PDB file of C-alpha atoms and ligand atoms in Angstrom:
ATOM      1  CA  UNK A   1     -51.338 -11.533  65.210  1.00  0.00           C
ATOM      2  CA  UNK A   2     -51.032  -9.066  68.165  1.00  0.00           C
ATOM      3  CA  UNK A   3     -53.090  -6.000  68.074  1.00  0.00           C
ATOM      4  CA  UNK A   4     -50.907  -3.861  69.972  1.00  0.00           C
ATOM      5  CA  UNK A   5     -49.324  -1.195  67.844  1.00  0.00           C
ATOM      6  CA  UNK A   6     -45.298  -2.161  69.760  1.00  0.00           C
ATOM      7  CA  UNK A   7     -42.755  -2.939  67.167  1.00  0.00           C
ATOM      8  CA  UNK A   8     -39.484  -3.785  69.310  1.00  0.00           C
ATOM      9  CA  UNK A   9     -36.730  -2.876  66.778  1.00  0.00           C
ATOM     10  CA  UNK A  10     -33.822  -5.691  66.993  1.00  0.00           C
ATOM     11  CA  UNK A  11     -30.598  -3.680  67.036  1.00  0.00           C
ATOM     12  CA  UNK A  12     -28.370  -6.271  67.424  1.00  0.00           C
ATOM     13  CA  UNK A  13     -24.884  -7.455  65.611  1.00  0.00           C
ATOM     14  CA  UNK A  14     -24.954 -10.584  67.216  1.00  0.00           C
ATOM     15  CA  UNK A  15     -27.575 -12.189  66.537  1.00  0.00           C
ATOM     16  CA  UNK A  16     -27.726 -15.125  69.729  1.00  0.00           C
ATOM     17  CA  UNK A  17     -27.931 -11.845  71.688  1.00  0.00           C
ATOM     18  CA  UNK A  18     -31.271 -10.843  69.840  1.00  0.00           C
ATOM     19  CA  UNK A  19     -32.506 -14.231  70.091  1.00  0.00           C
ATOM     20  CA  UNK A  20     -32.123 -14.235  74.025  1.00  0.00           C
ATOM     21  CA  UNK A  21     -34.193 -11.391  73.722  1.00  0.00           C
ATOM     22  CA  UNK A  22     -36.999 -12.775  71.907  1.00  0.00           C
ATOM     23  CA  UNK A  23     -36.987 -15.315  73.687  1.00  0.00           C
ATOM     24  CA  UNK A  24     -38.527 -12.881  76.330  1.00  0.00           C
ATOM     25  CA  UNK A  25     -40.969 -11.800  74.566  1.00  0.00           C
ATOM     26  CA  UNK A  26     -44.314 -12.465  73.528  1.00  0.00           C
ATOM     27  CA  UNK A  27     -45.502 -12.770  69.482  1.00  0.00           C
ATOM     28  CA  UNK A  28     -49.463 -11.990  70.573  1.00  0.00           C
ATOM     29  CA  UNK A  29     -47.860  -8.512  72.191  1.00  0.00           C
ATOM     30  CA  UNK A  30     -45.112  -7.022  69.917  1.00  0.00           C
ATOM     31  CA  UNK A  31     -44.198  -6.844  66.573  1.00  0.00           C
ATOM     32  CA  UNK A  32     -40.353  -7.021  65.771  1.00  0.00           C
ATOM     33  CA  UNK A  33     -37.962  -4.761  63.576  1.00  0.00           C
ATOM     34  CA  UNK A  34     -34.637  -6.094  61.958  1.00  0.00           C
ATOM     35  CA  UNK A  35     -32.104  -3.258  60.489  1.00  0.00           C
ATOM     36  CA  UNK A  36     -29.746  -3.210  58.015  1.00  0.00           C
ATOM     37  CA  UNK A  37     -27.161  -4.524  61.215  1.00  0.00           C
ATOM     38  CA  UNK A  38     -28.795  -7.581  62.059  1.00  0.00           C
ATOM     39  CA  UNK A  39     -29.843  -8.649  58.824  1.00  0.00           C
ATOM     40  CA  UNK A  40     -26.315  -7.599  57.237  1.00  0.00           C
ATOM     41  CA  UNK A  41     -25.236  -9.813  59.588  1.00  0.00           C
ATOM     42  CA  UNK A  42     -27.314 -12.950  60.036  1.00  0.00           C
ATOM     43  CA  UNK A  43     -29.458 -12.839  56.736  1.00  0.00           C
ATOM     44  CA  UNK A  44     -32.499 -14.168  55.649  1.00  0.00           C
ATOM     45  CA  UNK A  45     -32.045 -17.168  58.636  1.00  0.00           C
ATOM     46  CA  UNK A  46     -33.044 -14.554  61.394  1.00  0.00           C
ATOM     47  CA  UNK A  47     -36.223 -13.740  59.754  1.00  0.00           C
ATOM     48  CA  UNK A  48     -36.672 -17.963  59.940  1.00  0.00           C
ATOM     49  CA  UNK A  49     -35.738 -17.979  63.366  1.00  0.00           C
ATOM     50  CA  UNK A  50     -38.133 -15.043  64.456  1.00  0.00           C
ATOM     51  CA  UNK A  51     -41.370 -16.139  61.848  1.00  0.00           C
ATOM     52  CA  UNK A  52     -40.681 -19.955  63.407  1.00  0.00           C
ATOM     53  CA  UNK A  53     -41.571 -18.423  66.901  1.00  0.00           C
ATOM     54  CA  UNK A  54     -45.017 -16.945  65.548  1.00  0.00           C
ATOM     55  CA  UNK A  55     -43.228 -13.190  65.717  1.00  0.00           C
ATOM     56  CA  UNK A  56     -44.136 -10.833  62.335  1.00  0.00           C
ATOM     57  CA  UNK A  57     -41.339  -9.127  61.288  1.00  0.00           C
ATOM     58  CA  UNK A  58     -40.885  -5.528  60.065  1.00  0.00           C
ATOM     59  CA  UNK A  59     -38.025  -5.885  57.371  1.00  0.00           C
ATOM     60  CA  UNK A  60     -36.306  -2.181  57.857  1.00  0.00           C
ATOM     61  CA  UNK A  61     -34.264  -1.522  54.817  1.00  0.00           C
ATOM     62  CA  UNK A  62     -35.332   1.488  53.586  1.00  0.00           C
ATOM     63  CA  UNK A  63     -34.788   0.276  49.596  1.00  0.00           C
ATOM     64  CA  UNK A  64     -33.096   3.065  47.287  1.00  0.00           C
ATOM     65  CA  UNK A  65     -32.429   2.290  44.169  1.00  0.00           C
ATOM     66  CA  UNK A  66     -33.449   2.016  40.265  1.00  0.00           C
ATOM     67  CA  UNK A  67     -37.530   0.993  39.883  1.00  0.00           C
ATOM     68  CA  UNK A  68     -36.467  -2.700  38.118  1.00  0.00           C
ATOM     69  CA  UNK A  69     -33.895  -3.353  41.301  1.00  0.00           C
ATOM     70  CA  UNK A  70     -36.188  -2.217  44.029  1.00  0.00           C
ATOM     71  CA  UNK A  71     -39.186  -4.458  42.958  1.00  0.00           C
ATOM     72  CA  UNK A  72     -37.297  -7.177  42.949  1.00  0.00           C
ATOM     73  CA  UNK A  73     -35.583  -6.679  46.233  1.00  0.00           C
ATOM     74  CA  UNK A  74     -39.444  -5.950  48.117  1.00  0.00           C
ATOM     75  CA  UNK A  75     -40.480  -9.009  45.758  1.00  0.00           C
ATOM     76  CA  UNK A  76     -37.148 -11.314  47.632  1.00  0.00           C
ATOM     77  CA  UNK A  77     -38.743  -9.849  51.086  1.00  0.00           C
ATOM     78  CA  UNK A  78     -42.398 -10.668  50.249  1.00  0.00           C
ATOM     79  CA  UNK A  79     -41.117 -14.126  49.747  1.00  0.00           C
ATOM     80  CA  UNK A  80     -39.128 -13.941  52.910  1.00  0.00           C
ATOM     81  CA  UNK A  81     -42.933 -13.616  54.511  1.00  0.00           C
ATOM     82  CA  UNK A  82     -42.319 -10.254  56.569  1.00  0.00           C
ATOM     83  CA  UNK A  83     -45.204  -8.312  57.521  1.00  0.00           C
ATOM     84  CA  UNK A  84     -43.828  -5.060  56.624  1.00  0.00           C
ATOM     85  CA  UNK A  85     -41.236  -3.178  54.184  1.00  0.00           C
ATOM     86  CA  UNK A  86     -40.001  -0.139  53.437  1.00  0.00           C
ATOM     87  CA  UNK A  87     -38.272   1.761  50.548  1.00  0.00           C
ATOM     88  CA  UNK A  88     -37.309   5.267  50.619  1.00  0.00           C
ATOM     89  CA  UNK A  89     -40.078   7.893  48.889  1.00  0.00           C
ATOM     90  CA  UNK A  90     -37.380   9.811  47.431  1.00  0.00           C
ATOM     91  CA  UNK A  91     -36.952   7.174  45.145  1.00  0.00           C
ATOM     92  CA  UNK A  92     -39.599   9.068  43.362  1.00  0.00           C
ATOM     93  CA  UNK A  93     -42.792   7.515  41.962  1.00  0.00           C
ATOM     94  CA  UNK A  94     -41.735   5.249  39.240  1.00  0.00           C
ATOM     95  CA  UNK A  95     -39.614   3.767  42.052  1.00  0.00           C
ATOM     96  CA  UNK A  96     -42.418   2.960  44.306  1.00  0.00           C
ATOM     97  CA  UNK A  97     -44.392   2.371  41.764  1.00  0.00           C
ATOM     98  CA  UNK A  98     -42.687  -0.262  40.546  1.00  0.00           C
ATOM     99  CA  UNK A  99     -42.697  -2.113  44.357  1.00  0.00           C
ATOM    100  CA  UNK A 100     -45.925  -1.834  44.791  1.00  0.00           C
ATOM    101  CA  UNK A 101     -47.206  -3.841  41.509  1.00  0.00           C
ATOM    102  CA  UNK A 102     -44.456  -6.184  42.596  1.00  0.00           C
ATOM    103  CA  UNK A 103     -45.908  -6.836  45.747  1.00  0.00           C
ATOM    104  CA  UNK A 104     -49.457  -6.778  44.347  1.00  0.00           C
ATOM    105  CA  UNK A 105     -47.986  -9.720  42.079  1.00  0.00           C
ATOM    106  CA  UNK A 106     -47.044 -11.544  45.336  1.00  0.00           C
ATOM    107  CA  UNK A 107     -48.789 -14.082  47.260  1.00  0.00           C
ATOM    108  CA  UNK A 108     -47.504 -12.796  50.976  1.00  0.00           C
ATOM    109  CA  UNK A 109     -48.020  -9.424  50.413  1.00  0.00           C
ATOM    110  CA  UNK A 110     -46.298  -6.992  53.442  1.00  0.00           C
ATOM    111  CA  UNK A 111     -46.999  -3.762  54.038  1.00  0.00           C
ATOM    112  CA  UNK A 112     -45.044  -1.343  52.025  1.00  0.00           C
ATOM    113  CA  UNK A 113     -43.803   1.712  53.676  1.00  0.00           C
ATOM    114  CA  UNK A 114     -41.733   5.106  52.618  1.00  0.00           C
ATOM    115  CA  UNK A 115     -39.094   7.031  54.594  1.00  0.00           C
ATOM    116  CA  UNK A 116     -39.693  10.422  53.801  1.00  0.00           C
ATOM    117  CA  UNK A 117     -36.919  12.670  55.290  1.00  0.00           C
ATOM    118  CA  UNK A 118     -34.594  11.089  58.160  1.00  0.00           C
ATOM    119  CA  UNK A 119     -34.791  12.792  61.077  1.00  0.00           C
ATOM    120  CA  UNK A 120     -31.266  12.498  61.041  1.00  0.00           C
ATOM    121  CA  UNK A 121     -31.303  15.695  58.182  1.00  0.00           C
ATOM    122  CA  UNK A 122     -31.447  19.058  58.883  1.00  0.00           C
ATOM    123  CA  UNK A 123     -32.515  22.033  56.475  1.00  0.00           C
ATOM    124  CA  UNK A 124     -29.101  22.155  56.025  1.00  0.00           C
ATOM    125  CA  UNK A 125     -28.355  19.241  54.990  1.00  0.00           C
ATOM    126  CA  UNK A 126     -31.307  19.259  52.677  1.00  0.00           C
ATOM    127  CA  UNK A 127     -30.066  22.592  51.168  1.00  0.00           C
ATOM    128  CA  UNK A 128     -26.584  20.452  51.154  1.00  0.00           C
ATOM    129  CA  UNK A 129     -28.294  18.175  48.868  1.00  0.00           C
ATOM    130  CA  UNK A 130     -30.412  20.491  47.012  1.00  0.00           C
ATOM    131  CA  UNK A 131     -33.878  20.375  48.539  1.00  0.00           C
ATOM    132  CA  UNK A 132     -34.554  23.913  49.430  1.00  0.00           C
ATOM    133  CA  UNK A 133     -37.911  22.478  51.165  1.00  0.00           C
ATOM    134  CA  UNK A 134     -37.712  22.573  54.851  1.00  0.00           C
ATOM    135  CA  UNK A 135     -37.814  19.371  56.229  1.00  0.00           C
ATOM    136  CA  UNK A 136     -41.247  19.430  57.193  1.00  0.00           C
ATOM    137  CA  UNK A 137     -42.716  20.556  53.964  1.00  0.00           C
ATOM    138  CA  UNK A 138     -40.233  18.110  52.200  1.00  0.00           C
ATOM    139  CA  UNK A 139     -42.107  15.285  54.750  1.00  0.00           C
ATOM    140  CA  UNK A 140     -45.379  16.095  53.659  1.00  0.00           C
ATOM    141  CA  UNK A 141     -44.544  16.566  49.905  1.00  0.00           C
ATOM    142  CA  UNK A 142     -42.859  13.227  50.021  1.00  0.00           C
ATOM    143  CA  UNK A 143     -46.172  11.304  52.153  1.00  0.00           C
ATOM    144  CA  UNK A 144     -48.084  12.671  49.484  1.00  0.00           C
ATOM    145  CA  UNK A 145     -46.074  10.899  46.724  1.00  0.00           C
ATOM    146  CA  UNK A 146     -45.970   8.213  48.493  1.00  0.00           C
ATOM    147  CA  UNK A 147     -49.487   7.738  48.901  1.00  0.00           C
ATOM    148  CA  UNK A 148     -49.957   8.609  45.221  1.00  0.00           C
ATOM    149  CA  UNK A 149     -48.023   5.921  44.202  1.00  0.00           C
ATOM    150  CA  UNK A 150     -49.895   3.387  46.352  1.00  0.00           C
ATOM    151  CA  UNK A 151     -47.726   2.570  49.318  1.00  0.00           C
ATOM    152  CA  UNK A 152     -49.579   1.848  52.454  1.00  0.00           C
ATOM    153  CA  UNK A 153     -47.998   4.590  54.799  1.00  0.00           C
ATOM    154  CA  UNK A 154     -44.554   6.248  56.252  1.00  0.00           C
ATOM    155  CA  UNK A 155     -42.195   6.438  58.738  1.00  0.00           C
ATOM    156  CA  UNK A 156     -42.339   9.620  60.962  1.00  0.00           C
ATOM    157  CA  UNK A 157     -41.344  11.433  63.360  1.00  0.00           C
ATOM    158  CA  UNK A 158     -45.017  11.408  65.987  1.00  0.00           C
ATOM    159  CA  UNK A 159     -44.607  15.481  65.495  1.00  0.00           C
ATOM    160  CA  UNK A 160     -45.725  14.857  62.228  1.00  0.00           C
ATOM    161  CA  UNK A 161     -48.733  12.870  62.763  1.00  0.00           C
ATOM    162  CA  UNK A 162     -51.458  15.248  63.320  1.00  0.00           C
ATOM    163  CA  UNK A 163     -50.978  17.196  59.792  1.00  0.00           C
ATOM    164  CA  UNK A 164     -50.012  13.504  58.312  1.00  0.00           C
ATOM    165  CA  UNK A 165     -53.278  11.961  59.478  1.00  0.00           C
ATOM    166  CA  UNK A 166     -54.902  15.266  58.783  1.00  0.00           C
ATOM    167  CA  UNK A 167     -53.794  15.736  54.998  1.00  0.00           C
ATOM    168  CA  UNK A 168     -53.409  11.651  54.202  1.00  0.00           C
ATOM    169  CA  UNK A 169     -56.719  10.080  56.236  1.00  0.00           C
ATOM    170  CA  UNK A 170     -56.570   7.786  58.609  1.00  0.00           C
ATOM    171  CA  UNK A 171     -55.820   4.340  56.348  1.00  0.00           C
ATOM    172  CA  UNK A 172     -52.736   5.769  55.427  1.00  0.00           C
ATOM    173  CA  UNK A 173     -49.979   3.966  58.503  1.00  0.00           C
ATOM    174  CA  UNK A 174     -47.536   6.138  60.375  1.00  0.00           C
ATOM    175  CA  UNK A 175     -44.743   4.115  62.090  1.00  0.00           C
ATOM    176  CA  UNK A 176     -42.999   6.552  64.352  1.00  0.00           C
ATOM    177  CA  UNK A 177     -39.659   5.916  66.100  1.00  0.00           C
ATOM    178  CA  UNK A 178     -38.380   8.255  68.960  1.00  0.00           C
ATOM    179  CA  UNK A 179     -40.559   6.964  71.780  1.00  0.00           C
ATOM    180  CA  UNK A 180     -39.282   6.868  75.590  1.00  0.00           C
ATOM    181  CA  UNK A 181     -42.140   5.577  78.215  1.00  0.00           C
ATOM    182  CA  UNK A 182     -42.398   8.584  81.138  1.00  0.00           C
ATOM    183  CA  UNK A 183     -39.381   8.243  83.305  1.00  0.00           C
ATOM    184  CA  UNK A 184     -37.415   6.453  81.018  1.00  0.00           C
ATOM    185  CA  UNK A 185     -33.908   7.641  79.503  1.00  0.00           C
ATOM    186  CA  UNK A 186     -34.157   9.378  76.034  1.00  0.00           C
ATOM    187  CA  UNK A 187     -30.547   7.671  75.169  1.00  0.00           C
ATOM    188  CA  UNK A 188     -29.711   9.442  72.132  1.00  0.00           C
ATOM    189  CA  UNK A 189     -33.141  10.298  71.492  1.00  0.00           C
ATOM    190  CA  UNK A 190     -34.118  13.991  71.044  1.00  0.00           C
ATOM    191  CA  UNK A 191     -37.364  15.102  71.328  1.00  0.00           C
ATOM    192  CA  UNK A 192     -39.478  11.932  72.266  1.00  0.00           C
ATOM    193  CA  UNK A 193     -42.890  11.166  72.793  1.00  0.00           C
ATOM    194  CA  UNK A 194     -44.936   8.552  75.416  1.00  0.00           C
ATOM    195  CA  UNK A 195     -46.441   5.890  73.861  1.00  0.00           C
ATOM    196  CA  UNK A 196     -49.784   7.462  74.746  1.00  0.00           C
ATOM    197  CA  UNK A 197     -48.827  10.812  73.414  1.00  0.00           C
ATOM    198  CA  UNK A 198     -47.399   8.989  70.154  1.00  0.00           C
ATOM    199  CA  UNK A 199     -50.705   7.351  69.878  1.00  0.00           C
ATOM    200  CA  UNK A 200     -53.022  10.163  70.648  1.00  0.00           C
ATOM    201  CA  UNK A 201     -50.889  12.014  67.789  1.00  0.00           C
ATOM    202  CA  UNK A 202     -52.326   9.648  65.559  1.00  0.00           C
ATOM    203  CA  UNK A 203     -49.303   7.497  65.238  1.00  0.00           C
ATOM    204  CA  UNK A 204     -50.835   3.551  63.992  1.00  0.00           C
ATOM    205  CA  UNK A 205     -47.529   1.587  65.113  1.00  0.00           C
ATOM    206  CA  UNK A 206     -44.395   2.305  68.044  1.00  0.00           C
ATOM    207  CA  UNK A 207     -40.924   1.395  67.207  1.00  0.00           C
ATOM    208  CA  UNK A 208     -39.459   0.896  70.423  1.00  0.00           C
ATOM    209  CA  UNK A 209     -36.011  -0.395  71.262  1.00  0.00           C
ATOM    210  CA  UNK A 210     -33.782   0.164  74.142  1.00  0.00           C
ATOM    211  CA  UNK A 211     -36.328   1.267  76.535  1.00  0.00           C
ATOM    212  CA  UNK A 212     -37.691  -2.745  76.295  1.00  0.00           C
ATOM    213  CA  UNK A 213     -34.217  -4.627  74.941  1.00  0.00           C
ATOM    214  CA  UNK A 214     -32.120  -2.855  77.727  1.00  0.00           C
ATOM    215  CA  UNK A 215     -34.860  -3.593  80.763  1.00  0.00           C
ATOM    216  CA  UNK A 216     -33.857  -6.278  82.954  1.00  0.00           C
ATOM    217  CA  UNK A 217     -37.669  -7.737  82.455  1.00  0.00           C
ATOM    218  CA  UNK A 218     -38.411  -7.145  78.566  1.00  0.00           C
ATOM    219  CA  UNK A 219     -41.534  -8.885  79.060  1.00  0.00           C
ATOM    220  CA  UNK A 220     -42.457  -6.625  82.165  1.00  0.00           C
ATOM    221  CA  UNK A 221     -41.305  -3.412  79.943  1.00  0.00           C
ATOM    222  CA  UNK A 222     -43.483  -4.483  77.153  1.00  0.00           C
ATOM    223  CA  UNK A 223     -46.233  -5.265  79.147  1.00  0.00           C
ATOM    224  CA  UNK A 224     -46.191  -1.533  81.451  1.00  0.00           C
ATOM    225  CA  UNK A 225     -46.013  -0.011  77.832  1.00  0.00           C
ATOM    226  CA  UNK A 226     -49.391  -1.897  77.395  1.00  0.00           C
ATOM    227  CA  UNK A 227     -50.364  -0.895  80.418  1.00  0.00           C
ATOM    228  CA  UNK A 228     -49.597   2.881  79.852  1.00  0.00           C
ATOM    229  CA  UNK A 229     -51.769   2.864  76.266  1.00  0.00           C
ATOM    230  CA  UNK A 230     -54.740   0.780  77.723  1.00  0.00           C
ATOM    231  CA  UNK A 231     -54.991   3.712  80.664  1.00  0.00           C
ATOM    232  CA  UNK A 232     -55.171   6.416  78.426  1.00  0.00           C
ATOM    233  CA  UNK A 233     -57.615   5.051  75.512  1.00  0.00           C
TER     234      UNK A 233
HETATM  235  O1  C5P B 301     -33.694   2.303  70.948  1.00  0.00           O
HETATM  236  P1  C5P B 301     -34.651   3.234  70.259  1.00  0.00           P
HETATM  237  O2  C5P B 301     -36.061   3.156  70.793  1.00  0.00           O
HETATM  238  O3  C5P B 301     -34.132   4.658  70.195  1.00  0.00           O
HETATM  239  O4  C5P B 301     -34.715   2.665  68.769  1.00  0.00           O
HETATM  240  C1  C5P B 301     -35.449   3.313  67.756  1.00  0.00           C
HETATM  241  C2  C5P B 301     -35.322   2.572  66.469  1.00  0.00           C
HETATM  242  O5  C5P B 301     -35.955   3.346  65.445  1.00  0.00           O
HETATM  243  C3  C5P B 301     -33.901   2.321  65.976  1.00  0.00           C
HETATM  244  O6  C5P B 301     -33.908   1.082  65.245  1.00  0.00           O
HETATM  245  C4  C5P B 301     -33.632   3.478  65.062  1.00  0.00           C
HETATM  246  O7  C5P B 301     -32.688   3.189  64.062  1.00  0.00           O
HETATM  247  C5  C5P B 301     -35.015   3.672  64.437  1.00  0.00           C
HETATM  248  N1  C5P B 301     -35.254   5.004  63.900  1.00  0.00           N
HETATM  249  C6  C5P B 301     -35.176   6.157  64.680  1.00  0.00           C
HETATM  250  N2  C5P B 301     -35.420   7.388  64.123  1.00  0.00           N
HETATM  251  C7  C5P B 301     -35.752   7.472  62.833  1.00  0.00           C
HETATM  252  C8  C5P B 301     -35.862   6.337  62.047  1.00  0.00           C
HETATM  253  C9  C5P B 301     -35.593   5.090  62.631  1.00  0.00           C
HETATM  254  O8  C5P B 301     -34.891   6.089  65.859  1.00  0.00           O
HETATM  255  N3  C5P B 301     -36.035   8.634  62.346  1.00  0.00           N
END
């Protein structure tokens, strides 16, 4: 089990592409993260082809639904052996509720994770939908529900992690996207973080994608990422 905190997120339609990836990279340095496009795609087999070469698997698709159907669907995943899963906190408590006493019930047990707000959504479109929150204060009323109802952490944005780790403590995971190594391109990206920064933030675990699946050396990338946390710890 690697103990860096890199999760290289898979987004790939075809899935012999992704596999030529991983094939580049090492299961005792990164984690991996399949979408709703690869998976929608290639199905449960890809998880099979990924856990066969020793790689845990961060299962990324943010569940939204009623409690009964979103149990069942983290329960399918649990048996599909990933290491991590995520449902969306809006759901509302009985909703997560419900997933985490079905993963208690199961024998792999992954991590279970909530999206809070996308940082896709702006106030507006929160008003749009009729959260007059901002979206910060909608993130942290969401963690907090979140943690209430037992999940093990959240996705964020690594501008939220200081008042996250403050107001949550430090067992509760924050998986932050929106990371570019210094020098690299932001891509459509806005606002990104180092790895270091991320980390000194308080973030536990880096989704990371094009800045290592687009190098020519996806080995070398993952490794200078390494590199880059190791010099500033
Ligand atoms: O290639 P890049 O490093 O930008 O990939 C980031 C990954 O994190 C993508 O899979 C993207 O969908 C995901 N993500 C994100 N921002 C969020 C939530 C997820 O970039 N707020």
């Amino acid at each position: 089990m690697p103990q860096s905190p890199l999760i290289v997120a898979l987004d790939y339609e075809d899935p012999s592409q992704c596999i030529e990836l991983v094939e580049r990279l090492d299961p005792k340095q990164v984690r991996l993260k399949v979408g709703k496009e690869l998976f929608t795609t290639a199905g449960p087999a890809i998880l099979e082809q990924l856990h066969s070469r020793d790689f845990e698997v961060f299962l990324d698709l943010k569940f939204h639904d009623i409690p009964n159907t979103v149990a069942k669907a983290v329960s399918a995943a649990a048996r599909l052996g990933v290491w991590m899963v995520n449902i969306h906190a809006s759901g509302g408590e009985r909703m997560m509720t419900a997933a985490r006493e079905a993963i208690d019930k199961a024998s792999h047990q992954p991590l279970l994770i909530g999206v809070t707000v996308l940082t896709s959504m702006t106030a507006e479109d929160l008003h749009q939908v009729g959260v007059s929150r901002s979206p910060e204060e909608q993130v942290m009323h969401l963690a907090g529900l979140a943690q209430q109802s037992g999940l093990d952490g959240v996705v964020c944005s690594a501008r939220e992690t200081p008042e996250l780790k403050r107001q949550f403590g430090k067992d509760f995971a924050l998986i932050t996207p929106g990371i570019r190594p210094a020098g690299a391109a932001a891509d459509d990206q806005r606002r990104t973080l180092t790895p270091a920064e991320a980390l000194a933030a308080g973030s536990d675990y880096l989704v990371i994608g094009r800045p290592i699946t687009a190098a020519a050396e996806p080995a070398r990338a993952c490794e200078d990422i390494l590199a880059s946390l190791q010099a500033n710890a």
